[in-house]
Amino acid sequence: MVDAVNINVTKTASSKLKDLDFSNLPFGKHFTDHMLVATYADGEWQNVEIKPYQPLQLEPSLVAIHYGQSIFEGIKAYRYENGDAFIFRPHDNFKRFNTSAERMCMPAVPEEIFIGGMKQLIELDKEWIPTAADHSLYIRPFMFSTDTIIGVKPSDTYLFIIILSPTGPYYSAPMRIVVEETYTRAAPGGVGFAKNAGNYAASLLAMQLAKKQGYDQVLWTDAFEHKWLQEVGTMNVMFIINNTAVTPSLEEGTILAGVTRDTALTVLKEMGLTIEERKISIDELIDAYNDGSLKEVFGTGTAATISLIQELKYKDTILKFDLSKLTVAPELKRRLDNIRTGVSADTHGWMERV
Ligand SMILES: *Cc1c(COP(=O)(O)O)cnc(C)c1O
């Protein structure tokens, strides 16, 4: 049950809310007054507490820093006009978090801490949720290993923490993308499907090199042939080919199963598109571009929702998309925003009341 865990609450003596400029909220920069912290030791979760947001004191030998047993989630909450707060599909993130935990040999976090604790924390810091258009509360649950012995093995102790960040519109300019042919994000048998910290560290160099060439991000391809398309940067990718939305399928374990990906597929189907989750190669994409059937390419993820792609570069081939002709991505974004902000009816039960 969601209320079965005893959460010790210590409220802040001096709220920082009055210092927050609601008209200037860059992504991930400001944090609310409180955080949730739970400790795993002796085979169980204990000491679940909500306390003032504060620095952590950690030993230099902390094993997570050395060997990277560290996972996270990203979720958004909204405050409606009547003052109620809603979280977008938190149970999907909860399940994915524990899938990541299992892959990284970490203990599962129980629902009453992940969801129950998250709700209690948000309720306490509710006034921090911005209400203006395109604003939200970004929720960052994470877990890392805390043994202080430098030896390679799964840790016996962990910290699970949730912090909250009020965020303004995540403007992402239409992206120019290079198809990656040297580096690899994920391979079968690897950790591509897990939201672990190391995946991000491993992706930085490819992104940096793309930026040096004047591009924004890379389109990841498979490890063996650098031909089968995977994800764009840290987002899932969708291709609109005539009236079909094609996105790479999940069964190889090389794709992060995005909640926005799943949401987008559901809504695209409602918009009348055919959905295909399957392997798709760069050659097929270029053929579809050349015969005029490839209409749009975009990324999906919690932070930006939908990120338009205006250019794709593969070897000497450049695919360009006329942004003024896009129809599917803008309509999809409009529908997703309307559901999340309560403008449209929540017919799928995606919004969960705090
Ligand atoms: C988090 C993430 C996504 C998007 O997942 P959402 O649940 O939609 O936010 C896609 N790809 C990668 C690699 C990610 O880490």
Tab-separated table of C-alpha atoms and ligand atoms in Angstrom:
chain	number	residue	atom	x	y	z
A	1	MET	CA	0.000	0.000	0.000
A	2	VAL	CA	1.113	3.468	-0.803
A	3	ASP	CA	0.843	4.800	2.750
A	4	ALA	CA	2.387	1.807	4.505
A	5	VAL	CA	5.818	3.365	4.901
A	6	ASN	CA	6.630	5.720	7.712
A	7	ILE	CA	8.209	8.862	6.331
A	8	ASN	CA	9.892	11.161	8.795
A	9	VAL	CA	9.332	14.786	7.769
A	10	THR	CA	11.575	17.680	8.778
A	11	LYS	CA	10.419	20.954	7.277
A	12	THR	CA	12.753	23.750	6.323
A	13	ALA	CA	13.020	26.663	8.721
A	14	SER	CA	13.473	29.157	5.886
A	15	SER	CA	11.784	28.538	2.539
A	16	LYS	CA	13.696	29.657	-0.555
A	17	LEU	CA	10.479	30.003	-2.537
A	18	LYS	CA	10.360	33.793	-2.175
A	19	ASP	CA	13.717	34.024	-4.016
A	20	LEU	CA	12.497	32.026	-7.016
A	21	ASP	CA	11.958	33.994	-10.224
A	22	PHE	CA	9.070	32.124	-11.856
A	23	SER	CA	9.705	33.982	-15.114
A	24	ASN	CA	13.223	32.564	-15.461
A	25	LEU	CA	13.402	28.812	-14.830
A	26	PRO	CA	16.120	27.135	-16.919
A	27	PHE	CA	15.950	23.329	-16.993
A	28	GLY	CA	17.414	21.607	-13.919
A	29	LYS	CA	18.865	24.691	-12.250
A	30	HIS	CA	16.629	25.401	-9.260
A	31	PHE	CA	15.552	22.927	-6.612
A	32	THR	CA	12.660	23.048	-4.156
A	33	ASP	CA	12.909	23.323	-0.356
A	34	HIS	CA	12.816	19.580	0.357
A	35	MET	CA	14.143	16.220	-0.797
A	36	LEU	CA	13.338	12.595	-0.026
A	37	VAL	CA	16.147	10.307	1.101
A	38	ALA	CA	15.924	6.568	1.801
A	39	THR	CA	18.754	4.299	2.879
A	40	TYR	CA	19.223	0.667	1.888
A	41	ALA	CA	21.261	-1.431	4.314
A	42	ASP	CA	21.081	-4.895	5.877
A	43	GLY	CA	18.898	-6.061	3.007
A	44	GLU	CA	16.099	-3.548	3.485
A	45	TRP	CA	15.004	0.030	2.877
A	46	GLN	CA	15.057	2.079	6.053
A	47	ASN	CA	15.116	5.667	7.329
A	48	VAL	CA	12.823	7.135	4.717
A	49	GLU	CA	12.813	10.858	5.335
A	50	ILE	CA	11.797	14.123	3.764
A	51	LYS	CA	14.112	16.911	4.851
A	52	PRO	CA	15.432	20.276	3.695
A	53	TYR	CA	17.322	20.117	0.354
A	54	GLN	CA	20.982	19.989	1.374
A	55	PRO	CA	24.437	18.735	0.330
A	56	LEU	CA	25.323	15.071	0.847
A	57	GLN	CA	28.349	14.071	2.833
A	58	LEU	CA	30.137	11.255	1.053
A	59	GLU	CA	33.374	9.323	1.523
A	60	PRO	CA	36.000	9.555	-1.270
A	61	SER	CA	35.862	5.747	-1.421
A	62	LEU	CA	32.154	5.809	-2.307
A	63	VAL	CA	31.880	2.950	-4.778
A	64	ALA	CA	29.305	4.642	-7.066
A	65	ILE	CA	31.876	7.278	-7.998
A	66	HIS	CA	34.455	4.658	-8.958
A	67	TYR	CA	32.356	2.012	-10.691
A	68	GLY	CA	29.151	3.762	-11.636
A	69	GLN	CA	26.320	1.820	-10.036
A	70	SER	CA	23.939	4.729	-10.460
A	71	ILE	CA	20.497	5.072	-12.075
A	72	PHE	CA	17.853	7.772	-12.405
A	73	GLU	CA	14.448	8.774	-13.744
A	74	GLY	CA	12.896	11.944	-15.161
A	75	ILE	CA	9.205	12.716	-14.629
A	76	LYS	CA	7.043	15.836	-14.830
A	77	ALA	CA	4.234	17.170	-12.625
A	78	TYR	CA	1.787	19.975	-13.344
A	79	ARG	CA	-0.457	22.201	-11.246
A	80	TYR	CA	-3.900	22.845	-12.649
A	81	GLU	CA	-5.954	26.019	-12.262
A	82	ASN	CA	-7.876	24.587	-9.305
A	83	GLY	CA	-4.565	24.086	-7.459
A	84	ASP	CA	-4.438	20.274	-7.780
A	85	ALA	CA	-1.103	18.738	-8.751
A	86	PHE	CA	-0.844	15.836	-11.212
A	87	ILE	CA	2.103	13.626	-12.165
A	88	PHE	CA	2.413	12.272	-15.717
A	89	ARG	CA	2.539	8.435	-15.795
A	90	PRO	CA	4.729	7.980	-12.686
A	91	HIS	CA	4.010	4.235	-12.466
A	92	ASP	CA	5.675	3.731	-15.857
A	93	ASN	CA	8.814	5.448	-14.583
A	94	PHE	CA	8.584	3.437	-11.354
A	95	LYS	CA	8.593	0.175	-13.313
A	96	ARG	CA	11.421	1.326	-15.560
A	97	PHE	CA	13.462	2.432	-12.544
A	98	ASN	CA	13.310	-1.057	-11.097
A	99	THR	CA	14.149	-2.587	-14.499
A	100	SER	CA	17.262	-0.378	-14.520
A	101	ALA	CA	17.999	-1.368	-10.909
A	102	GLU	CA	17.824	-5.077	-11.734
A	103	ARG	CA	20.244	-4.692	-14.663
A	104	MET	CA	22.721	-2.795	-12.480
A	105	CYS	CA	22.468	-5.314	-9.578
A	106	MET	CA	20.723	-2.788	-7.336
A	107	PRO	CA	17.782	-3.414	-4.985
A	108	ALA	CA	14.243	-2.619	-6.165
A	109	VAL	CA	12.671	0.464	-4.616
A	110	PRO	CA	9.160	-0.266	-3.304
A	111	GLU	CA	6.154	1.607	-4.692
A	112	GLU	CA	5.315	3.170	-1.324
A	113	ILE	CA	8.688	4.924	-1.327
A	114	PHE	CA	8.997	5.751	-5.056
A	115	ILE	CA	5.393	6.819	-5.708
A	116	GLY	CA	4.093	7.392	-2.158
A	117	GLY	CA	7.195	9.319	-1.109
A	118	MET	CA	7.201	11.314	-4.354
A	119	LYS	CA	3.589	12.386	-3.795
A	120	GLN	CA	4.229	13.399	-0.199
A	121	LEU	CA	7.293	15.398	-1.261
A	122	ILE	CA	5.405	17.157	-4.066
A	123	GLU	CA	2.490	17.924	-1.757
A	124	LEU	CA	4.900	19.612	0.643
A	125	ASP	CA	6.556	21.678	-2.126
A	126	LYS	CA	3.386	22.201	-4.181
A	127	GLU	CA	3.751	25.993	-4.234
A	128	TRP	CA	6.951	25.492	-6.237
A	129	ILE	CA	5.102	24.046	-9.236
A	130	PRO	CA	4.944	26.772	-11.894
A	131	THR	CA	1.531	27.106	-13.525
A	132	ALA	CA	2.335	29.175	-16.627
A	133	ALA	CA	2.035	27.581	-20.070
A	134	ASP	CA	4.793	25.040	-20.850
A	135	HIS	CA	6.026	25.109	-17.231
A	136	SER	CA	6.215	22.068	-14.968
A	137	LEU	CA	7.908	20.496	-11.995
A	138	TYR	CA	10.695	18.165	-13.110
A	139	ILE	CA	11.034	15.209	-10.739
A	140	ARG	CA	14.411	13.485	-10.483
A	141	PRO	CA	14.464	10.187	-8.537
A	142	PHE	CA	17.884	8.508	-8.441
A	143	MET	CA	19.792	5.755	-6.657
A	144	PHE	CA	23.490	5.040	-6.240
A	145	SER	CA	25.703	2.588	-4.380
A	146	THR	CA	27.246	3.781	-1.113
A	147	ASP	CA	29.652	1.073	0.078
A	148	THR	CA	33.013	2.596	0.945
A	149	ILE	CA	35.274	-0.252	-0.160
A	150	ILE	CA	37.041	0.049	-3.506
A	151	GLY	CA	36.294	-3.420	-4.789
A	152	VAL	CA	34.301	-4.404	-7.857
A	153	LYS	CA	31.101	-6.042	-6.683
A	154	PRO	CA	27.487	-5.004	-6.196
A	155	SER	CA	27.316	-2.690	-3.201
A	156	ASP	CA	25.517	-3.757	-0.025
A	157	THR	CA	24.242	-0.233	0.679
A	158	TYR	CA	22.435	2.398	-1.417
A	159	LEU	CA	20.825	5.805	-1.245
A	160	PHE	CA	17.548	6.539	-3.017
A	161	ILE	CA	16.832	10.257	-3.375
A	162	ILE	CA	14.140	12.385	-5.019
A	163	ILE	CA	14.742	16.054	-5.794
A	164	LEU	CA	12.337	18.450	-7.528
A	165	SER	CA	13.127	21.223	-9.988
A	166	PRO	CA	10.647	23.863	-11.204
A	167	THR	CA	11.202	24.332	-14.942
A	168	GLY	CA	10.142	26.751	-17.620
A	169	PRO	CA	9.596	25.992	-21.314
A	170	TYR	CA	12.295	23.652	-22.590
A	171	TYR	CA	12.949	25.348	-25.876
A	172	SER	CA	14.759	23.046	-28.187
A	173	ALA	CA	15.562	24.558	-31.535
A	174	PRO	CA	14.964	22.255	-34.509
A	175	MET	CA	18.035	20.006	-34.522
A	176	ARG	CA	20.715	19.267	-37.075
A	177	ILE	CA	21.862	15.684	-36.615
A	178	VAL	CA	24.809	13.539	-37.750
A	179	VAL	CA	24.350	9.795	-38.211
A	180	GLU	CA	26.980	8.273	-35.887
A	181	GLU	CA	29.330	5.775	-37.532
A	182	THR	CA	32.196	5.450	-35.046
A	183	TYR	CA	30.845	5.397	-31.515
A	184	THR	CA	28.142	3.165	-30.075
A	185	ARG	CA	25.513	3.959	-27.447
A	186	ALA	CA	24.134	0.480	-26.935
A	187	ALA	CA	24.726	-3.108	-28.023
A	188	PRO	CA	22.691	-6.291	-27.470
A	189	GLY	CA	23.539	-7.648	-24.028
A	190	GLY	CA	24.593	-4.192	-22.845
A	191	VAL	CA	22.798	-1.582	-20.773
A	192	GLY	CA	21.088	0.566	-23.411
A	193	PHE	CA	17.610	-0.136	-22.042
A	194	ALA	CA	18.607	0.939	-18.516
A	195	LYS	CA	18.586	4.570	-17.390
A	196	ASN	CA	22.008	4.390	-15.790
A	197	ALA	CA	24.400	7.297	-15.385
A	198	GLY	CA	27.197	5.692	-17.434
A	199	ASN	CA	25.148	5.695	-20.644
A	200	TYR	CA	25.201	9.465	-20.537
A	201	ALA	CA	28.933	9.723	-19.815
A	202	ALA	CA	29.615	7.321	-22.697
A	203	SER	CA	27.579	9.438	-25.117
A	204	LEU	CA	29.254	12.792	-24.472
A	205	LEU	CA	32.244	12.464	-26.813
A	206	ALA	CA	30.107	11.676	-29.879
A	207	MET	CA	27.900	14.655	-29.081
A	208	GLN	CA	30.924	16.905	-28.600
A	209	LEU	CA	32.399	15.852	-31.955
A	210	ALA	CA	29.036	16.413	-33.659
A	211	LYS	CA	28.994	19.933	-32.205
A	212	LYS	CA	32.488	20.590	-33.572
A	213	GLN	CA	31.131	19.804	-37.044
A	214	GLY	CA	28.318	22.290	-36.479
A	215	TYR	CA	25.637	19.740	-35.600
A	216	ASP	CA	23.549	19.428	-32.421
A	217	GLN	CA	23.457	15.723	-31.739
A	218	VAL	CA	23.993	12.271	-33.209
A	219	LEU	CA	21.611	9.637	-34.490
A	220	TRP	CA	22.918	6.456	-32.904
A	221	THR	CA	23.286	3.334	-35.013
A	222	ASP	CA	23.883	-0.336	-34.134
A	223	ALA	CA	27.281	-1.507	-32.886
A	224	PHE	CA	28.022	-3.991	-35.708
A	225	GLU	CA	27.159	-2.325	-39.009
A	226	HIS	CA	26.439	1.289	-37.986
A	227	LYS	CA	23.412	1.051	-40.204
A	228	TRP	CA	20.368	0.261	-38.031
A	229	LEU	CA	18.954	3.361	-36.370
A	230	GLN	CA	18.544	3.475	-32.581
A	231	GLU	CA	17.979	6.821	-30.825
A	232	VAL	CA	18.703	10.494	-31.344
A	233	GLY	CA	20.968	11.830	-28.588
A	234	THR	CA	19.143	10.965	-25.365
A	235	MET	CA	15.734	10.771	-27.003
A	236	ASN	CA	13.758	8.138	-28.848
A	237	VAL	CA	13.371	8.765	-32.562
A	238	MET	CA	10.325	8.629	-34.849
A	239	PHE	CA	10.150	8.651	-38.630
A	240	ILE	CA	6.967	9.656	-40.436
A	241	ILE	CA	6.899	7.819	-43.767
A	242	ASN	CA	3.724	8.671	-45.666
A	243	ASN	CA	0.977	7.907	-43.126
A	244	THR	CA	3.089	5.522	-41.019
A	245	ALA	CA	5.061	6.311	-37.864
A	246	VAL	CA	8.121	4.055	-37.699
A	247	THR	CA	10.249	3.774	-34.551
A	248	PRO	CA	12.988	1.264	-33.631
A	249	SER	CA	11.632	-1.736	-31.709
A	250	LEU	CA	12.699	-2.588	-28.174
A	251	GLU	CA	13.450	-6.321	-28.268
A	252	GLU	CA	17.243	-6.093	-28.669
A	253	GLY	CA	17.580	-4.107	-25.439
A	254	THR	CA	19.441	-1.302	-27.207
A	255	ILE	CA	16.624	1.254	-26.971
A	256	LEU	CA	15.511	3.059	-23.829
A	257	ALA	CA	11.756	2.432	-23.561
A	258	GLY	CA	10.672	6.064	-23.295
A	259	VAL	CA	7.399	6.932	-21.615
A	260	THR	CA	7.043	9.763	-24.150
A	261	ARG	CA	7.724	7.225	-26.930
A	262	ASP	CA	4.872	5.029	-25.708
A	263	THR	CA	2.604	8.055	-25.227
A	264	ALA	CA	3.427	9.394	-28.694
A	265	LEU	CA	2.707	6.028	-30.350
A	266	THR	CA	-0.702	5.890	-28.644
A	267	VAL	CA	-1.590	9.438	-29.703
A	268	LEU	CA	-0.216	9.018	-33.262
A	269	LYS	CA	-2.502	6.004	-33.648
A	270	GLU	CA	-5.440	8.137	-32.497
A	271	MET	CA	-4.414	10.717	-35.104
A	272	GLY	CA	-4.946	8.025	-37.744
A	273	LEU	CA	-1.351	6.995	-38.413
A	274	THR	CA	-0.214	3.407	-38.763
A	275	ILE	CA	2.374	2.453	-36.130
A	276	GLU	CA	5.376	0.255	-36.902
A	277	GLU	CA	7.868	-0.705	-34.196
A	278	ARG	CA	10.622	-2.461	-36.118
A	279	LYS	CA	14.210	-2.300	-37.324
A	280	ILE	CA	14.863	0.563	-39.721
A	281	SER	CA	18.151	1.205	-41.533
A	282	ILE	CA	19.741	4.422	-42.746
A	283	ASP	CA	19.491	3.069	-46.309
A	284	GLU	CA	15.726	2.673	-46.043
A	285	LEU	CA	15.495	6.190	-44.625
A	286	ILE	CA	17.488	7.711	-47.484
A	287	ASP	CA	15.404	5.806	-50.052
A	288	ALA	CA	12.220	7.094	-48.413
A	289	TYR	CA	13.642	10.622	-48.483
A	290	ASN	CA	14.549	10.341	-52.148
A	291	ASP	CA	11.132	9.045	-53.222
A	292	GLY	CA	9.417	11.745	-51.162
A	293	SER	CA	7.722	9.443	-48.659
A	294	LEU	CA	9.848	10.456	-45.641
A	295	LYS	CA	7.973	13.454	-44.293
A	296	GLU	CA	9.257	14.102	-40.773
A	297	VAL	CA	11.853	12.968	-38.233
A	298	PHE	CA	11.663	13.932	-34.566
A	299	GLY	CA	12.852	12.961	-31.100
A	300	THR	CA	10.673	12.265	-28.045
A	301	GLY	CA	11.528	12.583	-24.347
A	302	THR	CA	10.215	13.973	-21.064
A	303	ALA	CA	12.336	17.144	-21.003
A	304	ALA	CA	11.479	18.546	-24.450
A	305	THR	CA	8.473	16.311	-25.312
A	306	ILE	CA	9.001	16.579	-29.097
A	307	SER	CA	12.210	17.858	-30.713
A	308	LEU	CA	12.003	18.621	-34.410
A	309	ILE	CA	14.818	17.597	-36.724
A	310	GLN	CA	15.584	19.893	-39.650
A	311	GLU	CA	18.642	18.149	-41.077
A	312	LEU	CA	20.228	14.688	-41.070
A	313	LYS	CA	23.753	14.074	-42.340
A	314	TYR	CA	25.034	10.617	-43.345
A	315	LYS	CA	28.406	10.473	-45.104
A	316	ASP	CA	27.966	12.901	-48.021
A	317	THR	CA	24.195	12.699	-48.040
A	318	ILE	CA	22.204	15.488	-46.434
A	319	LEU	CA	18.482	15.152	-45.763
A	320	LYS	CA	16.690	18.432	-45.158
A	321	PHE	CA	13.196	18.926	-43.829
A	322	ASP	CA	11.126	22.030	-44.507
A	323	LEU	CA	9.890	22.995	-41.042
A	324	SER	CA	6.984	24.978	-42.473
A	325	LYS	CA	5.595	21.766	-44.011
A	326	LEU	CA	5.576	19.650	-40.850
A	327	THR	CA	2.115	18.555	-39.763
A	328	VAL	CA	2.433	15.432	-37.611
A	329	ALA	CA	5.015	16.547	-35.008
A	330	PRO	CA	3.351	19.907	-34.216
A	331	GLU	CA	-0.090	18.285	-33.883
A	332	LEU	CA	1.362	15.507	-31.708
A	333	LYS	CA	3.061	18.061	-29.457
A	334	ARG	CA	-0.143	20.061	-29.164
A	335	ARG	CA	-2.102	16.952	-28.138
A	336	LEU	CA	0.506	15.801	-25.612
A	337	ASP	CA	0.723	19.267	-24.043
A	338	ASN	CA	-3.066	19.505	-23.822
A	339	ILE	CA	-3.330	16.174	-22.040
A	340	ARG	CA	-0.544	16.994	-19.593
A	341	THR	CA	-1.856	20.438	-18.720
A	342	GLY	CA	-5.453	19.277	-18.312
A	343	VAL	CA	-6.781	21.144	-21.367
A	344	SER	CA	-7.874	17.852	-23.005
A	345	ALA	CA	-9.614	15.001	-21.205
A	346	ASP	CA	-7.234	12.384	-19.832
A	347	THR	CA	-8.843	9.388	-21.555
A	348	HIS	CA	-5.889	7.045	-20.854
A	349	GLY	CA	-5.527	7.612	-17.112
A	350	TRP	CA	-2.046	9.094	-17.596
A	351	MET	CA	-2.398	11.935	-15.079
A	352	GLU	CA	-2.033	10.817	-11.485
A	353	ARG	CA	-3.266	13.118	-8.733
A	354	VAL	CA	-0.744	13.906	-5.997
B	1	LIG	C1	15.188	9.048	-20.681
B	1	LIG	C2	15.575	8.645	-22.060
B	1	LIG	C3	14.673	8.688	-23.137
B	1	LIG	C4	13.285	9.256	-23.035
B	1	LIG	O1	12.474	8.623	-22.080
B	1	LIG	P1	11.177	9.363	-21.555
B	1	LIG	O2	10.583	8.402	-20.587
B	1	LIG	O3	10.307	9.615	-22.721
B	1	LIG	O4	11.630	10.628	-20.913
B	1	LIG	C5	15.094	8.226	-24.372
B	1	LIG	N1	16.351	7.766	-24.558
B	1	LIG	C6	17.242	7.728	-23.559
B	1	LIG	C7	18.608	7.211	-23.828
B	1	LIG	C8	16.891	8.175	-22.278
B	1	LIG	O5	17.791	8.126	-21.296
